mmCIF file of C-alpha atoms in Angstrom:
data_model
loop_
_atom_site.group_PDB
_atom_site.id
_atom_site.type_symbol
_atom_site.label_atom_id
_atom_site.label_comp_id
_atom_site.label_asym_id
_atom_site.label_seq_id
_atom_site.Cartn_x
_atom_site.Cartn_y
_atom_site.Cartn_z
ATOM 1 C CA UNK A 147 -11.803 -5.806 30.450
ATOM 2 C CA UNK A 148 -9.532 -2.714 30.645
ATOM 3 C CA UNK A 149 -8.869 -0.391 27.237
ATOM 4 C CA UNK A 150 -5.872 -1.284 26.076
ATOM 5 C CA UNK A 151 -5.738 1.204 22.957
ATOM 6 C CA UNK A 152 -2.726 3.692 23.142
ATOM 7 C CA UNK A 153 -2.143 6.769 20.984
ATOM 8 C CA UNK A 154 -0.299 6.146 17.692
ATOM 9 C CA UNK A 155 -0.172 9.698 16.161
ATOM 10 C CA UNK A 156 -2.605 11.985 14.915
ATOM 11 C CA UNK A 157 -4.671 10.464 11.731
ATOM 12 C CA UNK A 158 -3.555 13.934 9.781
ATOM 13 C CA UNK A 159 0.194 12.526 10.235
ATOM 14 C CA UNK A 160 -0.363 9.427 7.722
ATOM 15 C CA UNK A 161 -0.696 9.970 3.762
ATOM 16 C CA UNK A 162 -3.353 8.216 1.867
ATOM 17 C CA UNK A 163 -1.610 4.947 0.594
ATOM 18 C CA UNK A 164 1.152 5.693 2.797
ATOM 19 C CA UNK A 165 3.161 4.484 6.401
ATOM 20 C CA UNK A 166 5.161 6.019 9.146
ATOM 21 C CA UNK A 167 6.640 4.090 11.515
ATOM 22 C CA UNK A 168 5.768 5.011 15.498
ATOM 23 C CA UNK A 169 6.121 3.019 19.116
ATOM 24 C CA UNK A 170 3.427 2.086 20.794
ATOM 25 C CA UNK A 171 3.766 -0.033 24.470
ATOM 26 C CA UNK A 172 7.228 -0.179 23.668
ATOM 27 C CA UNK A 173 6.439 -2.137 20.156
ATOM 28 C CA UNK A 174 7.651 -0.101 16.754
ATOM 29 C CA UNK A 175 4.594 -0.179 14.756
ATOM 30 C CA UNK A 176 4.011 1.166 10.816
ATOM 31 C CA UNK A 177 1.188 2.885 11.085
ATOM 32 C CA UNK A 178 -0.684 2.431 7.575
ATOM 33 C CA UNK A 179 -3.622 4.015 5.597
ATOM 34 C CA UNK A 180 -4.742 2.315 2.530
ATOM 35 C CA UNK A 181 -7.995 2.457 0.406
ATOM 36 C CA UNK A 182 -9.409 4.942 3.324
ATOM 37 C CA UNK A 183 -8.544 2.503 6.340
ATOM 38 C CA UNK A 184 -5.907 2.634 8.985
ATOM 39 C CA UNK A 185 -3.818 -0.236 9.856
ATOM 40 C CA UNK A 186 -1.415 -1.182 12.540
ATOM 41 C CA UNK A 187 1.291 -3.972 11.816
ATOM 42 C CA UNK A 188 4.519 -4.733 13.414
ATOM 43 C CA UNK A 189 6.936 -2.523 11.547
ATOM 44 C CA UNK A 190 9.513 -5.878 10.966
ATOM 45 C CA UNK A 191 9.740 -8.016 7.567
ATOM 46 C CA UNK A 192 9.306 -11.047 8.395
ATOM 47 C CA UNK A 193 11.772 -12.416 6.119
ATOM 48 C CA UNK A 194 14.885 -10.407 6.954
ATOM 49 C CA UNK A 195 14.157 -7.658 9.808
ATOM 50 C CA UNK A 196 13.931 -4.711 7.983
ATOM 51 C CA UNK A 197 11.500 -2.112 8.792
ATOM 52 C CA UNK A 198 8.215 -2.157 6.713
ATOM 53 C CA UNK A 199 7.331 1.493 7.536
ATOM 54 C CA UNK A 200 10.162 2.028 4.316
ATOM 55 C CA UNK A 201 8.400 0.298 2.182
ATOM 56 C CA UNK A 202 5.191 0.823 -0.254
ATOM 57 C CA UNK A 203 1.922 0.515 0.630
ATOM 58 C CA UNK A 204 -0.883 -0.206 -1.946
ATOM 59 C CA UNK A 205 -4.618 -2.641 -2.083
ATOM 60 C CA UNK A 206 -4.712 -2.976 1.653
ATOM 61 C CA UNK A 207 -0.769 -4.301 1.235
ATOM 62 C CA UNK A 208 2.697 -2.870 1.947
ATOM 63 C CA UNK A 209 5.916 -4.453 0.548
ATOM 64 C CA UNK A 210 9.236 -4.291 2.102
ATOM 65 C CA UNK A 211 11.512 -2.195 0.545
ATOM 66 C CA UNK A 212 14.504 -4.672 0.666
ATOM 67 C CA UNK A 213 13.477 -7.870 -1.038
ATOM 68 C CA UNK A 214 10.346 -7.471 -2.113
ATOM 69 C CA UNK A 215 7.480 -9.266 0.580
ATOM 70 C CA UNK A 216 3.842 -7.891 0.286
ATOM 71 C CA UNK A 217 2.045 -8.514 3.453
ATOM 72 C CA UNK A 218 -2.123 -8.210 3.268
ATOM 73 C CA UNK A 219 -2.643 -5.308 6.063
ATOM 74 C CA UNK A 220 -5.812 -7.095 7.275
ATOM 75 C CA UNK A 221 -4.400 -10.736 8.049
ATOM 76 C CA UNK A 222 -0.528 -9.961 8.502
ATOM 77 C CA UNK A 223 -0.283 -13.058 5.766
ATOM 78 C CA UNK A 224 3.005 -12.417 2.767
ATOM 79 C CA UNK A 225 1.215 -12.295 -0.691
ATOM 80 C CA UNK A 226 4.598 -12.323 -2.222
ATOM 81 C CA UNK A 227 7.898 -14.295 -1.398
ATOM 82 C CA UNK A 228 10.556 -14.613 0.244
ATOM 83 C CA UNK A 229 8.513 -13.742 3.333
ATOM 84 C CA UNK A 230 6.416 -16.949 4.447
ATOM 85 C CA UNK A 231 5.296 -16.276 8.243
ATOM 86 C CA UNK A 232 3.130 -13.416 9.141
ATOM 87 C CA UNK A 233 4.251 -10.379 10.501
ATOM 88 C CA UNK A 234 1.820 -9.629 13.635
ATOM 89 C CA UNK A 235 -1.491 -6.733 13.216
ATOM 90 C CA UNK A 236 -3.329 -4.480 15.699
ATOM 91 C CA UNK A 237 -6.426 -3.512 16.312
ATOM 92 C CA UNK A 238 -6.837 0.477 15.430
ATOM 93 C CA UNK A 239 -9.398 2.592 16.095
ATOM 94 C CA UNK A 240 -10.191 6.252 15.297
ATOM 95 C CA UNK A 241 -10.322 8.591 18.685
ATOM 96 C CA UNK A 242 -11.245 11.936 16.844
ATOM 97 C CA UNK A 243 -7.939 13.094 15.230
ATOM 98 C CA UNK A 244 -6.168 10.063 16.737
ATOM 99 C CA UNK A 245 -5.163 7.075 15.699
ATOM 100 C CA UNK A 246 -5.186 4.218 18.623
ATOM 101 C CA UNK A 247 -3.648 1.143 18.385
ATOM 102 C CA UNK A 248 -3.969 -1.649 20.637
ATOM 103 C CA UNK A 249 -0.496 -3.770 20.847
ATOM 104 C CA UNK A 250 -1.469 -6.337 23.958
ATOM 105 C CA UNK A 251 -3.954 -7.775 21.732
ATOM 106 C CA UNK A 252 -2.934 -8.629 17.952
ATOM 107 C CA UNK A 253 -5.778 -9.351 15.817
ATOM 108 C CA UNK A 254 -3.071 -12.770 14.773
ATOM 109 C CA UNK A 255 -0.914 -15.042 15.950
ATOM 110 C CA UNK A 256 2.140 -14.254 14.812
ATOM 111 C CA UNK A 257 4.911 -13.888 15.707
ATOM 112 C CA UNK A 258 8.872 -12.244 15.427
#
């Protein structure tokens, strides 16, 4: 099985409890770090296609800025409405001051 992790940015670039969005594999992708852990999910609300990587992060969550949907950064699952599907996660991986994400091969199924 070939690596399929791609560079994301450089772990330095993302504030604790905090998000920037990046492309990876031609995907846009908020990069998060919460409660000391880095996160990759697809930077779209699922409820109305705006881009999470504006929104806050907090508890392993991050809510989009627009109408209020928390998504659980482990699972991709809303905690909150009006968002009811998923929104799709990555595997991520520290590479010394790296960040790699792995878009072929979301840790879910879902899908935008």
């Amino acid at each position: 099985m070939s690596d399929t992790f791609e560079r994301a940015c450089a772990a330095a670039d993302v504030p604790d409890e905090g998000v920037i969005p990046v492309e990876v594999g031609g995907v846009e992708v908020a990069v998060v770090k919460s409660e000391g852990q880095y996160f990759a999910v697809r930077d779209e609300c699922s409820h109305a296609q705006i881009q999470l990587s504006e929104g806050d992060v907090g508890e392993c969550e991050i809510e989009c800025w627009l109408h209020g949907s928390r998504f659980d950064l482990r699972t991709g699952e809303p905690t909150s409405l009006p968002a009811y599907d998923p929104v799709p996660i990555y595997p991520v991986r520290l590479d010394g001051d790296d960040v790699l994400v792995d878009v072929k091969n979301p840790l879910n199924q879902a899908s935008l």
